[in-house]
Short mmCIF file of C-alpha atoms in Angstrom, two decimals:
data_model
loop_
_atom_site.label_atom_id
_atom_site.label_comp_id
_atom_site.label_asym_id
_atom_site.label_seq_id
_atom_site.Cartn_x
_atom_site.Cartn_y
_atom_site.Cartn_z
CA MET A 1 102.04 -2.19 14.93
CA ASN A 2 105.24 -2.09 12.85
CA ASP A 3 105.48 0.90 9.63
CA ASN A 4 104.50 -2.03 6.69
CA GLN A 5 101.11 -2.75 9.14
CA ALA A 6 100.24 0.63 9.63
CA SER A 7 100.78 1.31 5.84
CA ARG A 8 98.33 -1.46 5.13
CA ASN A 9 95.91 0.24 7.45
CA PRO A 10 94.16 3.80 6.01
CA PRO A 11 95.10 6.66 7.67
CA PRO A 12 92.36 8.36 9.82
CA PRO A 13 89.81 10.65 8.25
CA VAL A 14 91.03 13.89 7.82
CA SER A 15 88.66 16.99 9.51
CA LEU A 16 87.64 19.98 7.58
CA LYS A 17 89.73 21.90 9.55
CA GLN A 18 92.83 19.89 9.04
CA ALA A 19 92.65 20.40 5.42
CA PHE A 20 92.21 23.73 6.11
CA TRP A 21 95.96 24.16 7.61
CA TYR A 22 97.26 21.55 5.23
CA TRP A 23 95.90 24.36 2.01
CA LEU A 24 96.64 27.14 3.32
CA LYS A 25 100.33 25.96 4.01
CA LEU A 26 100.80 25.29 0.58
CA GLY A 27 99.57 28.28 -0.36
CA PHE A 28 102.78 30.03 1.09
CA ILE A 29 105.49 26.58 0.01
CA SER A 30 104.11 26.42 -3.46
CA PHE A 31 106.85 27.60 -5.50
CA GLY A 32 108.04 26.31 -8.67
CA GLY A 33 105.79 26.39 -11.19
CA PRO A 34 102.56 23.15 -12.02
CA ALA A 35 105.77 20.74 -12.26
CA GLY A 36 107.11 22.20 -8.77
CA GLN A 37 103.39 22.43 -7.09
CA ILE A 38 102.11 19.02 -8.79
CA ALA A 39 105.60 17.15 -7.10
CA ILE A 40 105.20 18.82 -3.69
CA MET A 41 101.20 17.88 -3.43
CA HIS A 42 102.44 14.10 -4.96
CA GLN A 43 104.67 14.00 -1.77
CA ASP A 44 102.60 15.22 0.17
CA LEU A 45 99.45 13.71 -0.19
CA VAL A 46 99.77 10.73 -1.84
CA GLU A 47 103.86 10.07 -0.12
CA ASN A 48 103.49 11.14 3.09
CA LYS A 49 100.07 11.61 4.20
CA ARG A 50 98.53 9.40 2.27
CA TRP A 51 94.98 11.00 1.73
CA ILE A 52 94.58 9.57 -2.12
CA SER A 53 96.09 6.53 -4.10
CA GLU A 54 98.60 7.99 -6.44
CA ARG A 55 96.73 6.03 -9.66
CA ARG A 56 93.91 8.38 -8.32
CA TYR A 57 95.70 11.11 -8.18
CA LEU A 58 97.23 10.81 -11.34
CA HIS A 59 93.74 10.29 -12.45
CA ALA A 60 92.89 13.54 -11.17
CA LEU A 61 95.61 15.11 -12.83
CA ASN A 62 95.08 13.56 -16.45
CA TYR A 63 91.55 15.43 -15.87
CA CYS A 64 93.24 18.42 -14.74
CA MET A 65 95.35 18.77 -17.95
CA LEU A 66 92.43 18.46 -20.46
CA LEU A 67 91.27 22.02 -19.03
CA PRO A 68 92.38 25.27 -20.02
CA GLY A 69 93.23 26.85 -16.39
CA PRO A 70 96.06 26.50 -13.92
CA GLU A 71 96.14 22.61 -13.72
CA ALA A 72 97.72 22.51 -10.25
CA GLN A 73 95.14 25.01 -8.45
CA GLN A 74 92.79 22.79 -10.27
CA LEU A 75 94.26 19.87 -9.10
CA ALA A 76 94.53 20.66 -5.30
CA THR A 77 90.21 22.41 -6.21
CA TYR A 78 89.48 18.59 -7.33
CA ILE A 79 91.35 16.87 -4.35
CA GLY A 80 89.32 19.20 -1.91
CA TRP A 81 86.33 18.75 -3.50
CA LEU A 82 86.61 14.83 -3.50
CA MET A 83 87.62 15.04 -0.18
CA HIS A 84 85.25 17.27 1.10
CA ARG A 85 82.34 18.05 -1.63
CA SER A 86 81.55 21.87 -3.05
CA TRP A 87 83.15 23.96 -0.16
CA GLY A 88 86.43 21.28 0.70
CA GLY A 89 86.76 22.30 -3.35
CA ILE A 90 86.33 26.24 -2.72
CA MET A 91 88.63 26.14 0.13
CA ALA A 92 91.48 24.16 -1.57
CA GLY A 93 91.56 26.24 -4.87
CA GLY A 94 91.04 29.55 -2.90
CA LEU A 95 93.91 29.29 -0.63
CA PHE A 96 96.36 27.85 -3.35
CA VAL A 97 95.88 31.52 -4.73
CA LEU A 98 94.99 33.77 -1.65
CA PRO A 99 98.71 33.63 -0.38
CA SER A 100 99.95 34.90 -3.87
CA LEU A 101 96.83 37.57 -4.54
CA LEU A 102 98.30 39.64 -1.37
CA ILE A 103 101.61 38.61 -1.84
CA LEU A 104 101.64 40.45 -5.57
CA ILE A 105 99.82 43.04 -3.98
CA GLY A 106 102.30 43.97 -1.73
CA LEU A 107 105.37 43.89 -4.87
CA GLY A 108 103.04 45.80 -7.06
CA TRP A 109 102.91 48.76 -4.51
CA VAL A 110 107.16 48.08 -3.83
CA TYR A 111 107.05 48.30 -7.38
CA MET A 112 105.57 51.17 -8.47
CA ALA A 113 106.64 53.43 -5.53
CA TYR A 114 109.89 52.47 -4.93
CA GLY A 115 110.62 50.55 -8.59
CA HIS A 116 113.06 53.43 -9.21
CA LEU A 117 115.03 53.33 -6.74
CA PRO A 118 118.78 51.65 -7.92
CA ALA A 119 118.50 48.22 -5.61
CA VAL A 120 115.57 47.63 -6.37
CA ALA A 121 116.01 48.38 -10.32
CA GLY A 122 119.08 46.48 -9.86
CA ILE A 123 117.19 43.56 -8.67
CA LEU A 124 114.90 43.25 -11.28
CA TYR A 125 117.57 43.82 -14.05
CA GLY A 126 118.97 40.71 -12.73
CA ILE A 127 115.73 38.38 -12.80
CA LYS A 128 114.60 39.63 -16.31
CA PRO A 129 116.77 37.70 -18.29
CA ALA A 130 116.98 34.89 -15.74
CA VAL A 131 112.57 34.71 -16.86
CA THR A 132 113.67 34.98 -20.69
CA ALA A 133 116.04 31.94 -19.99
CA ILE A 134 112.95 30.21 -17.80
CA VAL A 135 110.53 30.72 -21.13
CA LEU A 136 112.94 29.02 -23.45
CA PHE A 137 113.39 26.25 -21.17
CA ALA A 138 109.43 25.72 -20.56
CA ALA A 139 109.27 25.72 -24.44
CA TYR A 140 111.66 22.75 -24.59
CA ARG A 141 110.06 20.76 -21.24
CA ILE A 142 106.74 20.80 -22.61
CA GLY A 143 108.18 20.51 -26.33
CA SER A 144 109.58 17.66 -25.24
CA ARG A 145 106.69 15.80 -24.20
CA ALA A 146 104.11 17.12 -26.61
CA LEU A 147 105.92 16.99 -29.69
CA LYS A 148 106.22 13.25 -30.20
CA ASN A 149 106.12 13.57 -33.77
CA ALA A 150 106.81 15.31 -37.12
CA LEU A 151 102.94 16.08 -37.56
CA LEU A 152 102.69 18.14 -34.23
CA TRP A 153 106.16 19.51 -34.87
CA ALA A 154 104.90 21.21 -38.15
CA ILE A 155 102.06 22.47 -35.70
CA ALA A 156 103.78 23.80 -33.67
CA ALA A 157 105.93 25.53 -36.05
CA LEU A 158 103.10 27.01 -37.58
CA ALA A 159 101.73 28.38 -34.96
CA PHE A 160 105.32 29.94 -34.14
CA LEU A 161 105.41 31.58 -37.48
CA ALA A 162 101.34 32.72 -36.86
CA ILE A 163 102.17 34.58 -33.70
CA PHE A 164 105.37 35.77 -34.70
CA ALA A 165 105.57 36.83 -38.61
CA LEU A 166 101.68 37.50 -39.39
CA ARG A 167 100.54 38.42 -35.50
CA ILE A 168 97.43 36.13 -36.05
CA PRO A 169 95.43 36.53 -32.45
CA PHE A 170 96.00 34.09 -30.12
CA PRO A 171 92.91 32.55 -29.59
CA LEU A 172 92.39 31.88 -33.26
CA ILE A 173 95.87 30.37 -33.22
CA VAL A 174 94.13 27.89 -30.53
CA PHE A 175 90.96 27.36 -32.58
CA VAL A 176 93.03 26.73 -35.86
CA ALA A 177 95.18 23.95 -33.58
CA GLY A 178 92.06 22.81 -32.36
CA LEU A 179 90.61 21.76 -35.57
CA LEU A 180 93.51 20.18 -36.92
CA GLY A 181 93.26 17.94 -34.02
CA ALA A 182 90.21 17.10 -34.71
CA LEU A 183 90.76 16.50 -37.79
CA GLY A 184 94.19 14.44 -37.63
CA GLY A 185 91.75 12.42 -34.69
CA LYS A 186 89.82 11.19 -37.70
CA LEU A 187 92.14 10.94 -40.50
CA ALA A 188 95.74 10.12 -38.82
CA PRO A 189 94.45 8.91 -35.18
CA LYS A 190 98.00 6.98 -34.44
CA TYR A 191 100.04 11.24 -34.27
CA PHE A 192 97.50 12.17 -31.95
CA ASN A 193 96.52 9.10 -29.63
CA LEU A 194 99.17 10.22 -27.20
CA GLY A 195 97.92 8.85 -23.87
CA GLY A 196 98.07 10.84 -20.43
CA GLY A 197 101.28 10.40 -19.87
CA HIS A 198 101.80 10.99 -16.29
CA GLY A 199 103.06 7.31 -15.00
CA LYS A 200 101.69 4.57 -13.61
CA SER A 201 100.45 3.96 -10.24
CA ASN A 202 102.85 3.07 -7.56
CA PRO A 203 101.64 1.07 -5.06
CA HIS A 204 104.43 0.55 -2.27
CA PHE A 205 102.76 4.18 -0.73
CA GLY A 206 100.45 2.19 1.69
CA THR A 207 96.51 2.26 2.17
CA ALA A 208 95.21 5.67 1.20
CA LEU A 209 92.02 7.59 2.83
CA ILE A 210 90.85 7.24 -0.87
CA ASP A 211 92.58 4.16 -2.62
CA ASP A 212 92.46 3.00 -5.81
CA ASN A 213 89.56 0.59 -5.06
CA THR A 214 87.81 3.49 -2.83
CA PRO A 215 83.91 3.85 -4.23
CA THR A 216 83.41 7.21 -5.93
CA PRO A 217 81.57 9.53 -3.28
CA GLU A 218 77.94 9.98 -3.98
CA HIS A 219 78.65 13.83 -4.37
CA ALA A 220 81.68 13.20 -7.32
CA ARG A 221 79.10 10.94 -9.28
CA PHE A 222 77.42 12.55 -12.50
CA ASN A 223 73.92 14.50 -12.46
CA THR A 224 72.99 16.16 -14.88
CA GLY A 225 70.24 18.44 -12.59
CA LYS A 226 73.67 19.08 -10.17
CA LEU A 227 75.76 19.73 -13.48
CA VAL A 228 73.06 22.35 -14.62
CA ARG A 229 72.86 24.11 -11.39
CA LEU A 230 75.70 24.57 -10.62
CA ALA A 231 76.86 25.77 -14.41
CA LEU A 232 74.35 28.41 -13.48
CA ILE A 233 75.79 29.41 -9.99
CA GLY A 234 78.86 29.74 -11.72
CA LEU A 235 77.39 32.03 -15.07
CA GLY A 236 75.27 33.97 -12.53
CA LEU A 237 78.66 35.00 -9.72
CA TRP A 238 80.27 35.54 -13.11
CA GLY A 239 77.11 37.79 -14.76
CA CYS A 240 76.15 39.46 -11.35
CA ALA A 241 80.14 40.74 -10.97
CA LEU A 242 80.05 41.54 -14.09
CA GLY A 243 77.10 43.33 -14.44
CA TRP A 244 77.99 45.20 -11.00
CA LEU A 245 80.81 46.64 -12.69
CA CYS A 246 79.19 47.81 -15.53
CA THR A 247 76.26 49.34 -13.43
CA GLN A 248 79.31 51.37 -11.52
CA TYR A 249 81.67 52.36 -14.29
CA GLY A 250 80.17 51.73 -17.45
CA TRP A 251 80.77 49.33 -20.27
CA ASP A 252 83.77 50.81 -21.17
CA GLY A 253 85.19 51.28 -17.76
CA ALA A 254 88.77 49.81 -16.90
CA LEU A 255 87.48 47.26 -14.36
CA THR A 256 83.89 46.07 -16.25
CA GLN A 257 87.06 45.53 -19.46
CA MET A 258 89.55 43.73 -17.12
CA GLY A 259 86.84 41.17 -16.18
CA TRP A 260 85.38 40.79 -19.44
CA PHE A 261 88.90 40.52 -20.58
CA PHE A 262 90.29 38.23 -17.96
CA THR A 263 87.29 35.82 -18.65
CA LYS A 264 88.37 35.28 -21.74
CA ALA A 265 92.02 35.02 -21.17
CA ALA A 266 90.83 32.57 -18.48
CA LEU A 267 88.85 30.34 -21.40
CA LEU A 268 92.10 30.40 -23.79
CA THR A 269 94.97 28.91 -21.15
CA PHE A 270 95.49 25.76 -22.72
CA GLY A 271 98.95 24.75 -21.80
CA GLY A 272 99.95 27.14 -18.70
CA ALA A 273 100.12 30.12 -17.94
CA TYR A 274 103.27 30.68 -20.86
CA ALA A 275 100.62 29.70 -23.31
CA VAL A 276 98.27 32.78 -22.66
CA LEU A 277 100.93 35.52 -21.88
CA PRO A 278 100.99 36.73 -25.54
CA TYR A 279 97.55 37.07 -25.41
CA VAL A 280 97.60 38.72 -22.20
CA TYR A 281 100.22 40.89 -23.55
CA GLN A 282 98.43 41.60 -26.99
CA GLY A 283 95.64 42.94 -25.08
CA ALA A 284 96.64 44.80 -21.88
CA VAL A 285 99.81 46.15 -23.56
CA GLU A 286 99.18 47.15 -27.30
CA HIS A 287 95.19 46.97 -27.07
CA TYR A 288 93.91 48.70 -23.99
CA HIS A 289 97.36 50.16 -22.62
CA TRP A 290 96.61 49.66 -19.49
CA LEU A 291 100.91 48.93 -18.86
CA THR A 292 104.09 49.09 -20.67
CA PRO A 293 106.22 46.31 -22.33
CA THR A 294 108.38 46.81 -19.67
CA GLN A 295 106.23 46.23 -17.01
CA MET A 296 104.80 43.74 -18.58
CA ILE A 297 108.48 41.75 -18.33
CA ASP A 298 108.77 42.61 -14.77
CA GLY A 299 105.38 41.49 -13.83
CA LEU A 300 106.31 37.84 -15.27
CA ALA A 301 109.87 38.20 -13.03
CA LEU A 302 107.54 38.79 -9.79
CA GLY A 303 105.26 36.00 -10.89
CA GLU A 304 108.49 33.44 -10.82
CA THR A 305 109.77 34.36 -7.37
CA THR A 306 106.11 34.01 -5.77
CA PRO A 307 104.28 31.27 -4.61
CA GLY A 308 101.25 30.25 -6.55
CA PRO A 309 100.12 29.43 -10.03
CA LEU A 310 102.62 31.60 -12.64
CA ILE A 311 99.20 32.48 -14.06
CA MET A 312 99.12 35.41 -11.17
CA VAL A 313 101.14 37.45 -13.35
CA VAL A 314 97.92 38.76 -13.95
CA THR A 315 97.12 40.05 -10.66
CA PHE A 316 100.56 41.82 -11.38
CA VAL A 317 98.61 43.47 -14.47
CA GLY A 318 95.23 44.22 -12.65
CA PHE A 319 97.46 46.28 -9.93
CA VAL A 320 99.81 48.11 -12.38
CA ALA A 321 96.47 48.63 -14.75
CA GLY A 322 94.45 50.03 -11.95
CA TRP A 323 97.74 51.62 -10.56
CA ASN A 324 98.24 53.22 -13.74
CA GLN A 325 94.38 54.33 -14.70
CA THR A 326 94.57 56.07 -11.60
CA LEU A 327 91.27 55.11 -11.28
CA PHE A 328 89.85 56.62 -8.28
CA GLY A 329 91.72 59.50 -7.99
CA GLY A 330 95.45 60.47 -7.52
CA GLU A 331 94.94 60.39 -3.83
CA HIS A 332 93.79 56.83 -3.56
CA ILE A 333 96.11 54.85 -6.33
CA PHE A 334 96.81 51.56 -3.85
CA LEU A 335 93.15 51.21 -3.73
CA ALA A 336 93.08 51.49 -7.14
CA GLY A 337 95.46 48.39 -8.21
CA ALA A 338 94.21 46.49 -5.36
CA LEU A 339 90.90 46.72 -6.27
CA ALA A 340 92.00 45.96 -9.88
CA ALA A 341 94.54 43.40 -8.73
CA THR A 342 91.25 41.72 -7.03
CA VAL A 343 88.90 41.69 -9.72
CA VAL A 344 91.57 40.22 -12.34
CA THR A 345 91.76 37.25 -10.18
CA TYR A 346 88.26 36.88 -9.69
CA PHE A 347 87.93 36.99 -13.08
CA THR A 348 90.77 34.63 -13.83
CA PHE A 349 89.92 31.99 -11.25
CA LEU A 350 86.38 31.81 -11.22
CA PRO A 351 86.27 29.28 -14.64
CA SER A 352 88.88 27.10 -12.91
CA PHE A 353 86.29 26.11 -9.81
CA LEU A 354 83.41 25.75 -12.12
CA PHE A 355 85.25 23.60 -14.58
CA ILE A 356 86.03 21.31 -11.17
CA LEU A 357 82.99 21.67 -9.46
CA ALA A 358 80.24 21.39 -11.90
CA GLY A 359 82.32 19.65 -15.16
CA GLY A 360 84.14 17.36 -12.97
CA PRO A 361 82.64 14.07 -13.04
CA LEU A 362 81.46 14.90 -17.14
CA VAL A 363 85.01 15.68 -17.89
CA GLU A 364 85.80 12.36 -16.48
CA SER A 365 83.64 9.99 -18.49
CA THR A 366 85.16 11.22 -21.46
CA HIS A 367 89.01 10.48 -20.21
CA ASN A 368 91.00 8.74 -22.82
CA ASN A 369 88.20 9.30 -25.56
CA LEU A 370 90.19 10.18 -28.83
CA LYS A 371 87.77 12.44 -29.98
CA PHE A 372 87.50 14.50 -26.88
CA THR A 373 91.30 14.80 -26.64
CA ALA A 374 92.90 15.06 -29.85
CA PRO A 375 91.91 18.54 -30.61
CA LEU A 376 93.85 18.84 -27.06
CA THR A 377 96.73 17.50 -28.41
CA GLY A 378 96.90 19.58 -31.69
CA ILE A 379 96.09 23.04 -29.24
CA THR A 380 99.03 21.43 -26.46
CA ALA A 381 101.51 21.64 -29.82
CA ALA A 382 100.46 24.99 -31.29
CA VAL A 383 101.47 26.32 -28.00
CA VAL A 384 104.69 25.18 -27.75
CA GLY A 385 105.22 27.92 -30.58
CA VAL A 386 103.20 30.57 -28.56
CA ILE A 387 105.55 29.84 -25.60
CA LEU A 388 108.44 29.68 -27.93
CA ASN A 389 107.51 33.63 -29.56
CA LEU A 390 107.29 34.55 -25.88
CA ALA A 391 110.87 33.66 -25.50
CA VAL A 392 111.76 35.26 -28.68
CA PHE A 393 109.74 38.82 -27.59
CA PHE A 394 111.27 38.62 -23.88
CA ALA A 395 114.94 38.35 -25.36
CA TYR A 396 114.43 40.94 -27.31
CA HIS A 397 113.29 43.55 -24.99
CA VAL A 398 115.80 42.18 -22.18
CA PHE A 399 118.97 42.03 -24.27
CA TRP A 400 118.20 45.15 -27.18
CA PRO A 401 116.23 47.29 -24.75
CA GLN A 402 117.24 50.13 -27.29
CA GLY A 403 116.27 47.63 -30.52
CA PHE A 404 118.11 46.05 -33.06
CA GLU A 405 119.61 49.19 -34.64
CA ASP A 406 122.09 49.72 -31.15
CA VAL A 407 124.29 47.52 -29.02
CA ALA A 408 123.62 44.48 -27.24
CA ASP A 409 123.05 44.18 -22.98
CA LYS A 410 126.00 42.35 -22.90
CA VAL A 411 125.72 41.92 -18.65
CA ALA A 412 122.38 41.11 -19.47
CA LEU A 413 123.52 38.72 -22.03
CA VAL A 414 125.74 37.20 -19.55
CA ILE A 415 123.43 36.87 -16.91
CA GLY A 416 120.88 35.09 -19.11
CA LEU A 417 123.25 32.25 -21.05
CA ALA A 418 124.34 31.82 -17.03
CA ALA A 419 120.66 30.93 -16.54
CA ILE A 420 120.51 28.96 -19.33
CA LEU A 421 123.48 27.11 -18.52
CA ALA A 422 121.83 26.35 -15.39
CA LEU A 423 118.12 24.97 -16.13
CA PHE A 424 119.76 23.24 -19.24
CA ARG A 425 122.79 21.91 -18.07
CA TYR A 426 122.81 21.50 -14.56
CA LYS A 427 119.21 21.11 -13.81
CA ALA A 428 119.02 24.14 -11.38
CA GLY A 429 115.09 24.60 -10.03
CA VAL A 430 113.83 28.33 -10.80
CA ILE A 431 113.63 29.81 -7.63
CA PRO A 432 117.30 28.94 -7.32
CA VAL A 433 117.96 30.38 -11.19
CA ILE A 434 115.97 33.67 -10.07
CA VAL A 435 117.82 34.69 -6.50
CA GLY A 436 120.92 34.39 -8.06
CA SER A 437 120.43 36.63 -11.02
CA GLY A 438 118.68 38.95 -8.72
CA THR A 439 121.34 38.92 -6.15
CA ALA A 440 123.82 39.40 -9.47
CA GLY A 441 121.60 42.30 -10.33
CA LEU A 442 121.84 43.68 -7.24
CA LEU A 443 125.71 43.46 -6.89
CA LEU A 444 125.73 45.53 -10.18
CA SER A 445 123.46 48.20 -9.08
CA LEU A 446 126.04 48.77 -5.91
CA LEU A 447 129.04 48.45 -8.07
CA LYS A 448 127.96 50.84 -10.96
CA PRO A 449 128.86 53.68 -9.51
CA TRP A 450 132.06 52.37 -8.24
CA LEU A 451 133.41 51.00 -11.32
CA SER A 452 132.12 54.25 -13.72
CA HIS A 453 134.59 56.10 -11.13
CA HIS A 454 136.83 53.75 -12.48
CA GLY A 455 136.24 54.04 -16.11
CA VAL A 456 133.95 50.66 -16.26
CA ASN A 457 130.97 51.26 -17.91
CA LEU A 458 128.02 48.45 -17.89
#
């Protein structure tokens, strides 16, 4: 049988064990943010393995893009659920996150215990300007796709001014943007009817296991009773965990407040991690004082270097918060950090599983309904302005660490401009930019004593 004949036949059924090993591997190689992760899954599952057709893959992706939360992780959960029912979805989504949880707990320990060492500090010094460039590039990339007309540009500009100049809380910005989108969908629908925009199906990859015409599995069809049952299970898992924390540590305890705060954060992640980070900053740094602005920026820098969704930066935030709070005394600070990181991750990702397992069929049935998508179009436009504000915030703290009254950090500016050039002009990937910038910072830290000895001060 030649390759063309083989591609006309669907691949053999995939066992749960085979799926387990694939999703575990994906959890360790899913670098590059949501765009990179979606591309990896497309290449693996659509082109190579043919587990799912491109049309079905894009349909699932469009669905996940409508939800708050990390779309790549939700897409993995969706495909796992479609192939192997609820446990398949839990396995796929969980393994997408688990490796980065363990890696970030380890990196958090290194950062808190040894972050003062010149080599570690030098690497972080080089990475932070690159992160500023990456956030700016994210605003450009999302804006170029989302801001298709002057009305959406205006919403983005208003969102930027609201959070930058007026310091309006992010949830209120999301709410108002959603209202503007809903109103615009009624009064000026052509400005808010932008479609899915993820491309057309390519039929040349061959017949897939779940192909265009494969009937929807029974477990993936909408059923009101099943929706209610799964919703109650999800709410029970959330309520029992939060109730246990409240019983053990009180409502005002740090772990309880982390559970409550990151539940709210999980429901506001329209537009990806970059959009919700200002809200996390407002809460974790300014309101609760769990960590410092520098630690928040360092967390994003480390989050960019690890596999998994970028929203996993909240795991680092939780670890540092638990460590700083010394929840179990000075002799158990690692345990406090690891437990806080796990609590934060649990409450951040629980809603994503609930959206897919319980709400998937319902949301899919409303796909391309303008009444449903127009508010999200308005929110996506506002997200661009919020991300631009995040880039300005990082630039201020990285390039003028002592404030505008002091001179700018010229070395950081050079690294940041080089990262911008690499991203915008040469289309370099995030990981090479991070590695190159971190290496530059490390070399500078090693050369600094020699340069100072010869009268060169950086």
